[in-house]
Amino acid sequence: DSGVTQTPKHLITATGQRVTLRCSPRSGDLSVYWYQQSLDQGLQFLIQYYNGEERAKGNILERFSAQQFPDLHSELNLSSLELGDSALYFCASSLGGGGDEQFFGPGTRLTVL
Amino acid sequence: GENVEQHPSTLSVQEGDSAVIKCTYSDSASNYFPWYKQELGKRPQLIIDIRSNVGEKKDQRIAVTLNKTAKHFSLHITETQPEDSAVYFCAASPLNSGGSNYKLTFGKGTLLTVNP
């Protein structure tokens, strides 16, 4: 157990819908990262937050947004869902943001029907 | 942006043999190179990492080598065991001077199977 929690574990929804994925980092970690893992695209970095502020952006679609709250938990919002958004979404956390080990959560499996 | 190529995509070895997985990267600004192991249905876990100021790092049966000139780095696993069977991902990231901007680009992964 990495200490990073993610909810829900599984999510099944329809195209066009909106969902919110939640992540709680390890106690004391200030950075949260979101990744998307799919069979065709592999593991892709989406976005990083550090102590409430966005710090790095990867291949995140405009339909997706994220935020980190004062208690350091983070939410990833996915809207206007498409079939291709079906994937495993991981959250990771690290103590700081500069090359500290990232600890991954168990992931949320999103299925868009 | 950064592009990380990883080879081979699958690797099958006999227990006790060595396994080598190779990655190349494109961005000369990258200076942090972690390796992750992901067992089926589980989360990625960091197994070893290397920074650009060193050429080799070892941790028991696992070692990573880095050639910054050639922009490639490799994972070496010696005396493989069945529990080493998993998907292994390499990654590369630049670190800005403040160290707070950390953007991993992953390779596509290598499925390692260790046969008893």
XYZ file of C-alpha atoms in Angstrom:
229
model
C 0.000 0.000 0.000
C 1.552 3.287 -1.169
C -0.550 5.537 1.074
C -2.169 7.202 -1.936
C -5.900 6.601 -2.195
C -8.142 6.980 -5.192
C -11.902 6.804 -5.524
C -13.843 5.333 -7.106
C -12.086 2.123 -8.059
C -14.297 1.562 -11.091
C -16.517 3.920 -13.025
C -18.832 3.055 -15.878
C -20.560 5.851 -17.710
C -21.921 6.870 -21.092
C -20.519 9.054 -23.831
C -21.122 12.747 -23.308
C -21.206 12.449 -19.529
C -18.971 14.088 -16.925
C -17.142 12.335 -14.096
C -14.889 13.317 -11.217
C -12.001 11.208 -9.987
C -10.617 11.833 -6.551
C -7.138 11.378 -5.117
C -5.747 11.751 -1.618
C -1.950 11.946 -1.487
C 0.296 10.382 1.115
C 0.436 12.312 4.341
C 2.972 15.118 3.974
C 3.252 14.976 0.192
C 2.713 18.305 -1.539
C 2.730 17.214 -5.168
C -0.012 15.337 -6.961
C 0.281 13.971 -10.494
C -2.364 12.516 -12.784
C -1.629 9.853 -15.403
C -3.729 8.064 -17.996
C -2.879 4.476 -18.912
C -4.387 2.895 -22.000
C -3.339 -0.031 -24.162
C -2.609 2.060 -27.235
C -1.113 5.185 -25.620
C 0.684 3.602 -22.686
C 1.238 5.618 -19.502
C 0.828 9.334 -20.159
C 1.410 12.245 -17.817
C -1.571 14.577 -17.654
C -0.909 17.258 -15.060
C 0.968 18.063 -11.843
C -0.078 20.193 -8.887
C 2.243 21.351 -6.171
C 0.781 22.749 -2.957
C -2.394 23.867 -4.694
C -0.823 25.315 -7.823
C -0.559 23.826 -11.285
C 3.125 23.157 -11.988
C 3.385 21.050 -15.144
C 1.053 20.071 -17.904
C 1.280 17.085 -20.196
C -1.080 15.601 -22.745
C -4.244 16.725 -21.018
C -7.247 17.363 -23.221
C -9.199 20.602 -22.929
C -12.229 18.513 -21.857
C -10.243 17.472 -18.791
C -9.438 19.682 -15.836
C -7.953 19.187 -12.410
C -7.442 21.011 -9.167
C -5.732 20.536 -5.841
C -7.554 21.688 -2.746
C -6.172 23.295 0.434
C -6.159 19.900 2.167
C -3.995 18.717 -0.786
C -6.431 16.199 -2.172
C -6.966 16.482 -5.892
C -9.788 15.927 -8.335
C -9.629 15.187 -12.042
C -12.732 16.194 -13.959
C -13.439 14.569 -17.300
C -16.269 15.983 -19.385
C -17.962 15.284 -22.725
C -16.634 11.764 -22.412
C -15.766 9.775 -25.498
C -15.195 6.049 -25.980
C -11.475 6.723 -26.294
C -11.345 8.139 -22.776
C -11.779 4.641 -21.388
C -8.565 3.981 -19.497
C -6.958 3.495 -16.126
C -6.347 6.821 -14.406
C -3.588 6.927 -11.821
C -2.832 9.558 -9.291
C 0.640 9.761 -7.776
C 2.095 11.923 -5.053
C 5.554 12.990 -3.973
C 7.016 14.932 -1.110
C 8.133 17.843 -3.270
C 8.133 18.303 -7.000
C 11.750 18.018 -7.931
C 12.617 14.431 -8.657
C 11.281 12.947 -5.450
C 9.928 9.427 -5.749
C 6.372 9.337 -6.982
C 4.041 6.947 -5.184
C 1.142 5.732 -7.270
C -2.393 5.128 -6.112
C -4.364 2.003 -7.074
C -6.011 3.748 -10.018
C -9.552 4.353 -11.224
C -10.712 2.268 -14.162
C -13.012 4.353 -16.335
C -15.210 2.648 -18.906
C -17.149 4.839 -21.315
C -19.954 3.018 -23.121
C 8.621 17.502 -26.343
C 10.366 14.463 -24.952
C 10.064 11.105 -26.706
C 11.103 7.880 -24.999
C 11.568 4.669 -26.979
C 11.756 1.364 -25.097
C 12.926 -2.050 -26.349
C 12.098 -4.844 -26.407
C 8.334 -4.790 -25.957
C 8.404 -8.384 -24.682
C 11.221 -10.361 -23.122
C 11.188 -13.973 -21.996
C 14.072 -15.398 -19.951
C 14.803 -18.495 -17.923
C 15.001 -18.197 -14.170
C 18.537 -17.254 -13.163
C 19.353 -15.538 -16.454
C 19.885 -11.812 -16.840
C 17.439 -9.419 -18.472
C 18.270 -6.114 -20.144
C 15.779 -3.454 -21.186
C 16.914 -0.418 -23.149
C 15.487 3.066 -23.551
C 16.436 6.077 -25.611
C 15.248 9.630 -25.111
C 15.251 12.692 -27.302
C 15.364 15.752 -25.034
C 18.884 16.625 -23.903
C 17.337 18.593 -21.025
C 16.153 15.365 -19.397
C 18.201 14.550 -16.346
C 16.091 12.199 -14.243
C 15.452 8.609 -15.348
C 13.293 6.338 -13.183
C 12.250 2.745 -13.832
C 8.881 1.422 -12.727
C 7.602 -2.119 -12.323
C 3.896 -2.800 -12.801
C 2.445 -6.188 -11.967
C -0.791 -7.203 -13.606
C -3.703 -5.156 -12.296
C -1.510 -3.209 -9.896
C 0.008 0.224 -9.632
C 3.429 1.187 -11.040
C 6.150 1.084 -8.407
C 9.533 2.747 -8.598
C 12.332 0.182 -8.548
C 15.368 2.338 -9.287
C 16.225 5.743 -10.665
C 19.278 7.561 -11.929
C 20.171 11.186 -12.406
C 22.382 12.593 -15.104
C 25.330 13.219 -12.843
C 25.998 9.475 -12.474
C 26.555 6.761 -15.054
C 25.510 3.675 -13.136
C 23.519 2.784 -10.062
C 22.989 -0.606 -8.436
C 20.517 -1.962 -5.941
C 21.003 -5.660 -5.239
C 20.025 -7.519 -8.442
C 18.973 -4.382 -10.293
C 21.222 -1.865 -12.012
C 20.670 1.062 -14.304
C 23.238 2.579 -16.660
C 23.040 5.952 -18.335
C 24.865 7.255 -21.392
C 23.928 10.906 -21.663
C 25.983 11.479 -24.795
C 24.099 8.785 -26.662
C 20.846 9.584 -24.854
C 20.172 6.070 -23.723
C 19.753 4.242 -20.439
C 19.266 0.598 -19.594
C 17.860 -1.597 -16.848
C 19.753 -4.743 -15.936
C 18.230 -7.458 -13.796
C 20.528 -10.309 -12.794
C 19.594 -13.740 -11.420
C 16.000 -13.277 -12.486
C 13.219 -14.890 -10.466
C 9.607 -15.672 -11.405
C 8.432 -12.785 -9.198
C 10.342 -10.405 -11.471
C 7.684 -11.108 -14.116
C 5.886 -7.814 -14.764
C 5.760 -4.861 -17.128
C 8.697 -2.515 -16.754
C 8.509 1.128 -17.772
C 11.357 3.549 -18.246
C 10.757 7.276 -18.024
C 12.607 10.532 -18.502
C 12.085 13.972 -17.064
C 13.727 17.350 -17.080
C 14.040 19.151 -13.800
C 13.975 22.910 -13.853
C 16.424 24.844 -11.785
C 13.952 25.175 -8.979
C 13.268 21.450 -9.021
C 9.543 21.873 -8.802
C 8.610 21.110 -12.380
C 8.626 17.385 -12.921
C 7.137 15.904 -16.063
C 7.693 12.197 -16.698
C 7.528 10.826 -20.226
C 7.205 7.045 -20.211
C 8.316 4.381 -22.626
C 5.678 1.947 -23.889
C 6.755 -0.767 -21.473
C 8.425 -4.183 -21.617
C 6.572 -7.321 -20.585
C 9.161 -9.468 -18.842
C 8.348 -13.129 -18.312
C 10.677 -15.225 -16.175
C 10.122 -18.925 -16.783
C 10.822 -21.292 -13.868
